[in-house]
Structure formats: structure tokens, C-alpha cells
PDB file of C-alpha atoms in Angstrom:
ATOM      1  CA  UNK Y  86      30.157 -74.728 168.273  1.00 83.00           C
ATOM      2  CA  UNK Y  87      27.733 -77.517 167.101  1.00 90.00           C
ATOM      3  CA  UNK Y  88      27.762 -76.830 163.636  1.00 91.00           C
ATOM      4  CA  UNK Y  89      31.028 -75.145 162.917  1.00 92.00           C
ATOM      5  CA  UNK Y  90      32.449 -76.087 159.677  1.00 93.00           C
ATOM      6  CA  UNK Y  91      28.857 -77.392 158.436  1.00 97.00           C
ATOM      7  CA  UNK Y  92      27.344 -76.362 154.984  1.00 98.00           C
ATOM      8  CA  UNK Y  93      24.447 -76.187 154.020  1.00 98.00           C
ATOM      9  CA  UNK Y  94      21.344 -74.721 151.894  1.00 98.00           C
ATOM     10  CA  UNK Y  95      18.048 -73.446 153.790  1.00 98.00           C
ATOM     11  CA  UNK Y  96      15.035 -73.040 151.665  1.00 97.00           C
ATOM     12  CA  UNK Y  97      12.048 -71.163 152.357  1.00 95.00           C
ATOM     13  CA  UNK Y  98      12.605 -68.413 154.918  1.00 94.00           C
ATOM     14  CA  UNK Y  99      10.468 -65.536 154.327  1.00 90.00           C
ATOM     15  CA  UNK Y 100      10.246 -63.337 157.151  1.00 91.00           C
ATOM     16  CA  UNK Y 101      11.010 -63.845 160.727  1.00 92.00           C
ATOM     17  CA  UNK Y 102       7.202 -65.832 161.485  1.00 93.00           C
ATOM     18  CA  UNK Y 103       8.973 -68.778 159.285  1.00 93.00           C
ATOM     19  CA  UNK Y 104      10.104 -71.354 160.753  1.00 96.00           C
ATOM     20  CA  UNK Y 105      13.196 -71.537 157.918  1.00 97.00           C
ATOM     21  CA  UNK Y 106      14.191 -67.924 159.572  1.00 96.00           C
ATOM     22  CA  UNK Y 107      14.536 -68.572 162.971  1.00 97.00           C
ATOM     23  CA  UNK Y 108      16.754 -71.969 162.023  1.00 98.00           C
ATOM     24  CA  UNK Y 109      18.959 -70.004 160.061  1.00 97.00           C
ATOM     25  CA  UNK Y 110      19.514 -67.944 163.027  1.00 97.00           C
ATOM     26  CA  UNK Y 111      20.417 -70.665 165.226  1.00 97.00           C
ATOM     27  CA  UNK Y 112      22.420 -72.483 162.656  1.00 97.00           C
ATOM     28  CA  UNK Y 113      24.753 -69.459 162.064  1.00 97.00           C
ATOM     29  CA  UNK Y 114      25.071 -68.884 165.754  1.00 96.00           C
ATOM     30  CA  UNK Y 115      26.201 -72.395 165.658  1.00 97.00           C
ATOM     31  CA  UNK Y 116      28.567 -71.848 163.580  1.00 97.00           C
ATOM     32  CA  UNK Y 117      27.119 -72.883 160.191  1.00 97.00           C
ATOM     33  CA  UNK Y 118      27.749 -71.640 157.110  1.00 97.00           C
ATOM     34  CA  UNK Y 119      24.787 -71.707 154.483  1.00 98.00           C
ATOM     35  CA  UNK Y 120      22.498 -70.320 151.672  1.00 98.00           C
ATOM     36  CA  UNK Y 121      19.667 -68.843 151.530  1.00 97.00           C
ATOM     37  CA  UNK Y 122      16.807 -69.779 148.786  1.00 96.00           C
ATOM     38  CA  UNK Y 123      13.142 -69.073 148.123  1.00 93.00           C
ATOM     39  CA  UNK Y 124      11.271 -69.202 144.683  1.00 89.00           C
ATOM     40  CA  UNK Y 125      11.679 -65.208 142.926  1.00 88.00           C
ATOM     41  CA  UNK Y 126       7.827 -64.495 143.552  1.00 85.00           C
ATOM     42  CA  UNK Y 127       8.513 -64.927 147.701  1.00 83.00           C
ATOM     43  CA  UNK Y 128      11.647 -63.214 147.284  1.00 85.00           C
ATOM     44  CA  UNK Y 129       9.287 -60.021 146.156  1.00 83.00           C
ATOM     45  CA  UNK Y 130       6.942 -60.293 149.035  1.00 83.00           C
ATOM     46  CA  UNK Y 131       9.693 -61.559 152.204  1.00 74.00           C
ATOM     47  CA  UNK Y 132      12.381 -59.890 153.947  1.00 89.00           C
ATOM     48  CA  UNK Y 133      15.258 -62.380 153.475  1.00 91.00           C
ATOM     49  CA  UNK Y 134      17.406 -59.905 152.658  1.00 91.00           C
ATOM     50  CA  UNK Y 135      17.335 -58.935 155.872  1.00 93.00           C
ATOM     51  CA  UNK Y 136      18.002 -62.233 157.291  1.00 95.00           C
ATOM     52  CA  UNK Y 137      21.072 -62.684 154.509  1.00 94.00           C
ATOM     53  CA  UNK Y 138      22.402 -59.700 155.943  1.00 95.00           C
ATOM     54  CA  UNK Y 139      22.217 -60.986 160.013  1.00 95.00           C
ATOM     55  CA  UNK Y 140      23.405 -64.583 158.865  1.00 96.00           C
ATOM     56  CA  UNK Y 141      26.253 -62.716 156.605  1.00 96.00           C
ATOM     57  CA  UNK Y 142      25.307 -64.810 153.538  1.00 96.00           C
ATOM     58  CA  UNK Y 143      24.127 -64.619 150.217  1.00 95.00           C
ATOM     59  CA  UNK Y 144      20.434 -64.935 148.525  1.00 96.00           C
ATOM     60  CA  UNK Y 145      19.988 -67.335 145.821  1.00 96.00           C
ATOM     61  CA  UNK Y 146      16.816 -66.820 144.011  1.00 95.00           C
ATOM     62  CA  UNK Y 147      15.206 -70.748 143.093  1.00 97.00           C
ATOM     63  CA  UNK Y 148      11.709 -72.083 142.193  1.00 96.00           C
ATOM     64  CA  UNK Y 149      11.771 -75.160 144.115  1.00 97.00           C
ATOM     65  CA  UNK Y 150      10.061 -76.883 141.327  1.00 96.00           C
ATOM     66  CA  UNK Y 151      12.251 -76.082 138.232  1.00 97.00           C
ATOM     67  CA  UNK Y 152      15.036 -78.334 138.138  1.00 98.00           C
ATOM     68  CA  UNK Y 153      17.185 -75.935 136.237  1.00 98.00           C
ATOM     69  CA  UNK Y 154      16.675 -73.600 138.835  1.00 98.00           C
ATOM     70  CA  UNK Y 155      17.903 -76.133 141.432  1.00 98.00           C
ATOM     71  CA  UNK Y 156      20.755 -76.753 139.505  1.00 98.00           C
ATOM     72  CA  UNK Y 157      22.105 -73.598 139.438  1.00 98.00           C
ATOM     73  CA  UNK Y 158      21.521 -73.102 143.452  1.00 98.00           C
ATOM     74  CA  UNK Y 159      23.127 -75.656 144.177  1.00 98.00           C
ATOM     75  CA  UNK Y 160      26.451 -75.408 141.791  1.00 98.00           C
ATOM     76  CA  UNK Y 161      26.459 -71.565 143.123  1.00 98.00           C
ATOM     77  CA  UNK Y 162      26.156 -72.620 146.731  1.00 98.00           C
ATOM     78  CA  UNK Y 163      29.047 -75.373 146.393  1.00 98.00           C
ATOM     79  CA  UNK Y 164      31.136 -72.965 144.895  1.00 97.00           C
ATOM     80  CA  UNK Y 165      30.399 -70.158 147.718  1.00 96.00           C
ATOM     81  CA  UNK Y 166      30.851 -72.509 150.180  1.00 96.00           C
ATOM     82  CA  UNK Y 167      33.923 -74.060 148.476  1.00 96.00           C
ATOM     83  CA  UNK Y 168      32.456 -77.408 148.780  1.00 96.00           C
ATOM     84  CA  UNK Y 169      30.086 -80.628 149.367  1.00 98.00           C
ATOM     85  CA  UNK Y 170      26.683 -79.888 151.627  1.00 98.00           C
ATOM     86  CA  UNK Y 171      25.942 -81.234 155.052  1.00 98.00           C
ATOM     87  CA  UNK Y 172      22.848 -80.231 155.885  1.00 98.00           C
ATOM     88  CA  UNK Y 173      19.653 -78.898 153.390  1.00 98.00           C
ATOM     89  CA  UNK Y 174      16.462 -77.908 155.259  1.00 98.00           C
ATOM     90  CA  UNK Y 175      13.685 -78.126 153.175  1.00 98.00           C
ATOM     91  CA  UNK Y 176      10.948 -75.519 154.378  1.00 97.00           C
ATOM     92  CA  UNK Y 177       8.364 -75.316 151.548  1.00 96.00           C
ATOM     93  CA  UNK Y 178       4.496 -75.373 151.251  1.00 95.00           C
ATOM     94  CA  UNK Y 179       1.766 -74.062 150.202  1.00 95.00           C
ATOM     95  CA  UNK Y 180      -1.921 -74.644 148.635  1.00 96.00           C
ATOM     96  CA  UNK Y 181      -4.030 -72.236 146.933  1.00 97.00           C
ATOM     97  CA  UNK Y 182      -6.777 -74.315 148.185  1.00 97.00           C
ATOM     98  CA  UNK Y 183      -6.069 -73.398 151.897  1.00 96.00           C
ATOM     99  CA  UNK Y 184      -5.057 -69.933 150.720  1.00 95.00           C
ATOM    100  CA  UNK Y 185      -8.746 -69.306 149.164  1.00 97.00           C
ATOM    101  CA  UNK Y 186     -10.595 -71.190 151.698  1.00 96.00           C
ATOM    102  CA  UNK Y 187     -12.043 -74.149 149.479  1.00 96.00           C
ATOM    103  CA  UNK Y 188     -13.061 -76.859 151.511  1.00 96.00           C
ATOM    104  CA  UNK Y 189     -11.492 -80.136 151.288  1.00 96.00           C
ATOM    105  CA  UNK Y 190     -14.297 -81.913 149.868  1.00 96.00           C
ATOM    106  CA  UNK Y 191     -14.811 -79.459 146.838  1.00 97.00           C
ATOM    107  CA  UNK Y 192     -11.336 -78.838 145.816  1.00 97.00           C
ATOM    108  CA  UNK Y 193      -9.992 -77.263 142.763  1.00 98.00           C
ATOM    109  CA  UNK Y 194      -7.969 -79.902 140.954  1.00 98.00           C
ATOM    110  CA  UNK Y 195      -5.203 -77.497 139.233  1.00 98.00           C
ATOM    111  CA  UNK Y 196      -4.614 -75.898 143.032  1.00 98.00           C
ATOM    112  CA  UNK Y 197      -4.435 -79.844 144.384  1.00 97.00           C
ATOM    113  CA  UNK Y 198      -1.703 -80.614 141.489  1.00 98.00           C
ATOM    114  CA  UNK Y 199       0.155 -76.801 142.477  1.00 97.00           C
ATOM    115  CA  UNK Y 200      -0.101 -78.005 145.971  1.00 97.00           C
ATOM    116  CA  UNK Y 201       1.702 -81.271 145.641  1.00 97.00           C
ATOM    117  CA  UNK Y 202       3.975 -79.817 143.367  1.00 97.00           C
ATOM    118  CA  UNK Y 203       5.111 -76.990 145.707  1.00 97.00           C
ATOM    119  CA  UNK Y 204       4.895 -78.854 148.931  1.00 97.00           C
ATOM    120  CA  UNK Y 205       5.809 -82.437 148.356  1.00 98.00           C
ATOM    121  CA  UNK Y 206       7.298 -82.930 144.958  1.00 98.00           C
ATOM    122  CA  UNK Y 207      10.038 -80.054 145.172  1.00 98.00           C
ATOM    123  CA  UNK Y 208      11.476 -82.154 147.899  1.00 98.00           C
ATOM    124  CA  UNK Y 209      11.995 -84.714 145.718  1.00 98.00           C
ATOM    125  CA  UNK Y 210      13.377 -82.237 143.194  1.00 98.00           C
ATOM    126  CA  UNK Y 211      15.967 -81.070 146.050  1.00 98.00           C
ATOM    127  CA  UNK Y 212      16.923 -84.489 146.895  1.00 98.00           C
ATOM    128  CA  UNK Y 213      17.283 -85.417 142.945  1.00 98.00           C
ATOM    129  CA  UNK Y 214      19.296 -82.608 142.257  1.00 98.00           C
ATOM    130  CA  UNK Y 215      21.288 -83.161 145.328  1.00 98.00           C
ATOM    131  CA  UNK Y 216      21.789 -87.103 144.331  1.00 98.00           C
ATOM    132  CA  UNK Y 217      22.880 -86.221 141.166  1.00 98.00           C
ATOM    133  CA  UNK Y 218      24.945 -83.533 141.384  1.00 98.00           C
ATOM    134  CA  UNK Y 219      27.123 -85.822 144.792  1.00 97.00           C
ATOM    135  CA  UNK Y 220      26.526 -82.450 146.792  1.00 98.00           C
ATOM    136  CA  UNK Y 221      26.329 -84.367 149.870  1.00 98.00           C
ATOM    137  CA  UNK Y 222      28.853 -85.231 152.146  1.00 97.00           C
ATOM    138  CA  UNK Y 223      29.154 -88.317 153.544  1.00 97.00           C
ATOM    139  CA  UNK Y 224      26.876 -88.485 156.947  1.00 97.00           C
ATOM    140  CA  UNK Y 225      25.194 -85.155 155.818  1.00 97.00           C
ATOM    141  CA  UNK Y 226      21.822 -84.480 157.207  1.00 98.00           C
ATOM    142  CA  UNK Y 227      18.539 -83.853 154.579  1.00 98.00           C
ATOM    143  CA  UNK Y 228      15.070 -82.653 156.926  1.00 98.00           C
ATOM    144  CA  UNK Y 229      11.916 -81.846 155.371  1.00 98.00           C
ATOM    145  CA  UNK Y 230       9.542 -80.100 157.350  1.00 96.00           C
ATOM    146  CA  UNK Y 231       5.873 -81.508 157.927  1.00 94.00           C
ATOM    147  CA  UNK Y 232       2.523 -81.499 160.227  1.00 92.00           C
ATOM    148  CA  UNK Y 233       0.656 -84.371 162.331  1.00 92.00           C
ATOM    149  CA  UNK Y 234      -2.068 -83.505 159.733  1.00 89.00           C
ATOM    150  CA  UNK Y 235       0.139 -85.690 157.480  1.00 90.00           C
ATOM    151  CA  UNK Y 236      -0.987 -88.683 159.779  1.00 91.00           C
ATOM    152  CA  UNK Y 237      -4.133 -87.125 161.981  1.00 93.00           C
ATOM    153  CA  UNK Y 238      -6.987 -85.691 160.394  1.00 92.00           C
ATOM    154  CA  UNK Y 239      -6.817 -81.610 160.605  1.00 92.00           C
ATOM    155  CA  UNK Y 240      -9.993 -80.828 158.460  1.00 90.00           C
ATOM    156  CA  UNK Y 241      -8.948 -77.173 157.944  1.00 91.00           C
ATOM    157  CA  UNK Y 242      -5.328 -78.348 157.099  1.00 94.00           C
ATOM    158  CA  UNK Y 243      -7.222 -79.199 153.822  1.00 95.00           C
ATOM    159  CA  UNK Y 244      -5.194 -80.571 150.539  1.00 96.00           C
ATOM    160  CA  UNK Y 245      -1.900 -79.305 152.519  1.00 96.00           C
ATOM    161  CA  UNK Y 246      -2.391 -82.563 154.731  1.00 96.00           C
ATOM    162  CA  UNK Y 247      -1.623 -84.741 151.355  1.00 97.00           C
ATOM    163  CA  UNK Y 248       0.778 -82.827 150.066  1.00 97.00           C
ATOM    164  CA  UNK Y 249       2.880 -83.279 153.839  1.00 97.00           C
ATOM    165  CA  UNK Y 250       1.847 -87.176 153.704  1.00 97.00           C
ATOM    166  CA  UNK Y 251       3.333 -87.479 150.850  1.00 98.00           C
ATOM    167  CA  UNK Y 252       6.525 -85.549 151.594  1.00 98.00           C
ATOM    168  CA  UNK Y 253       6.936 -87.761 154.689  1.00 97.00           C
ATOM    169  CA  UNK Y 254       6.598 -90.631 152.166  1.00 98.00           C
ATOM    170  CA  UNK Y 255       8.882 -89.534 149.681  1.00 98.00           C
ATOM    171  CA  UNK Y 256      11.876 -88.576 152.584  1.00 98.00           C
ATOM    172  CA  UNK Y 257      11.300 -92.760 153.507  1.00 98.00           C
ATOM    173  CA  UNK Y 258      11.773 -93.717 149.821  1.00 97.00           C
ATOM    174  CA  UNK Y 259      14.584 -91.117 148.692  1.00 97.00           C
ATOM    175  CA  UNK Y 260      16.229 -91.751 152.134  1.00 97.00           C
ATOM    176  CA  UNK Y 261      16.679 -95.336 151.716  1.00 98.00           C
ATOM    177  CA  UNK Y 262      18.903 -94.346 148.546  1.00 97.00           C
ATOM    178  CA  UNK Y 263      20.660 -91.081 149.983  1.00 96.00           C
ATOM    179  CA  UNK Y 264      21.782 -93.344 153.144  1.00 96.00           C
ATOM    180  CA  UNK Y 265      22.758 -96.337 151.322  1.00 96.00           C
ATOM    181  CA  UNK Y 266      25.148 -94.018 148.536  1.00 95.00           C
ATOM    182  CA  UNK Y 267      26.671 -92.029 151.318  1.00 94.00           C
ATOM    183  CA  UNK Y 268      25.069 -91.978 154.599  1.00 97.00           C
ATOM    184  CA  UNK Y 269      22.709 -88.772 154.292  1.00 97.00           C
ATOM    185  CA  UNK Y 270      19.987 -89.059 156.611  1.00 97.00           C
ATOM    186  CA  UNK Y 271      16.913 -87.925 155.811  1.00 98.00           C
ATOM    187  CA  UNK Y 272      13.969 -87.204 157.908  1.00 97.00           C
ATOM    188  CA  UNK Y 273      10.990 -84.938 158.230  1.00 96.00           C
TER     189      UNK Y 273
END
């Protein structure tokens, strides 16, 4: 199997529409082994129980954007996994802007800064922690997911088109460092 023997963390499936779900499924039927993670508040509203359950693996409730919270993911899913990561999937947005329908050229500033947050800078968070903490193996894989909206104008992608311009920037940046410590790709 592709991925047997692989580790790895997989944040932000919520129910079997998200796009995190249906790679879990394929990485476990490739023989990956893996974590589960969404922030407590999606936990609530999501079925990844479920999906635990299917992928026979364990939920580990993290805010994406608390750094403590990372922490403590990722020293529980080293020690589950008995081990260094090779893969993280980073699966995480979302804008209150979109979510209440304010147009792009009247946005709410506070939404904008929980957008980027959420979206963009809790993949820099994950890396960070991940850089830190030497949870990658050599050659391990890091993917952040994104939209053409990050380089094509969507106009009802709103604020969510920064935030995915600037996680495609920060995946450049961060990945010059990961691959030059230990050879961890990372792409979007």
C-alpha cells in the first residue's frame, strides 16, 4: 500500500462534504496511520467521530490558532503514533465575512483579521509548531489546501481569497526552511 507505515495529522474534517474527510478515507485505505483534529467549536457541530471510528483512530480536539493547543496535538499524536510525522494536511478556512454575506468592498475588519487568522495564519502555526517540536521526518510531506481565487479574481470568494493568497505565500516562505532542515515538502 502507498502509504503504509506513514504518519500523519489531518486537520479539519467535519463531515463527509469536507474535503479533509474523504482524504482520510483514502489515506487509511492506503495504509496510513493518522490523527484526527478540528478546533472544539467544529467538533460540536461535525461528525468526526464517525469518521475516527471508520479510520480506527483517535480525535484530538485543537484550535488551530492557539499554539498551546497545537502543542499538545501534536506531542499526543507522536506519542499515539509512537513517532516523527510524515505527512500533515492542513484543511482549514473560514470567514465570517463570506459566512454573513458582506461584500468584499464593505468588509468588517475584526471578521478580515478572524479570517486570516483561521485560514492562513494557523498554517503557519502548524508548521511552527511542527519546526519546533522536529515532528517531521526527514522527506515528510506538509499540503495546505487553497482555491484559484488565491490567484484569479472570484468576487463572491470575498476576504477568503486573501486569506488562501496568503497561505499559498506563507507554504513558499516556511517551505524554503522545512526543506532545507530536513527535506519536508510543502505545497498547497
Amino acid at each position: 500500500m502507498l502509504l503504509q507505515g506513514k504518519k500523519g495529522i489531518i486537520f479539519g474534517a467535519l463531515d463527509d462534504r469536507s474535503i479533509a474527510w474523504q482524504v482520510a478515507l483514502k489515506a487509511k485505505e492506503a495504509g496510513a496511520e493518522f490523527t484526527l483534529t478540528n478546533a472544539p467549536v467544529a467538533l460540536r457541530m461535525g461528525n468526526i467521530k464517525d469518521l475516527a471510528e471508520k479510520c480506527q483512530t483517535q480525535v484530538i480536539s485543537a484550535d488551530a490558532t492557539n499554539m498551546e493547543d497545537l502543542q499538545k496535538l501534536f506531542e499526543e499524536s507522536m506519542e499515539a503514533m509512537g513517532g516523527k510525522l510524515d505527512f500533515i494536511l492542513h484543511s482549514i478556512g473560514m470567514s465570517p465575512n463570506v459566512r454573513k454575506k458582506k461584500h468584499y468592498t464593505n468588509l468588517n475588519y475584526d471578521w478580515l483579521h478572524k479570517t486570516l487568522d483561521v485560514s492562513a495564519m494557523s498554517f503557519h502555526r502548524v508548521m511552527q509548531t511542527a519546526y519546533n517540536m522536529d515532528a517531521m521526518d526527514d522527506g515528510g510531506s506538509i499540503l495546505g489546501l487553497s482555491y484559484i481565487a488565491a490567484q484569479r479574481v472570484f468576487p463572491d470568494y470575498g476576504d477568503m481569497a486573501d486569506a488562501k493568497a496568503t497561505l499559498e505565500s506563507i507554504a513558499r516562505s516556511f517551505g524554503y526552511h522545512f526543506g532545507k532542515k530536513n527535506k519536508v515538502r510543502v505545497n498547497t
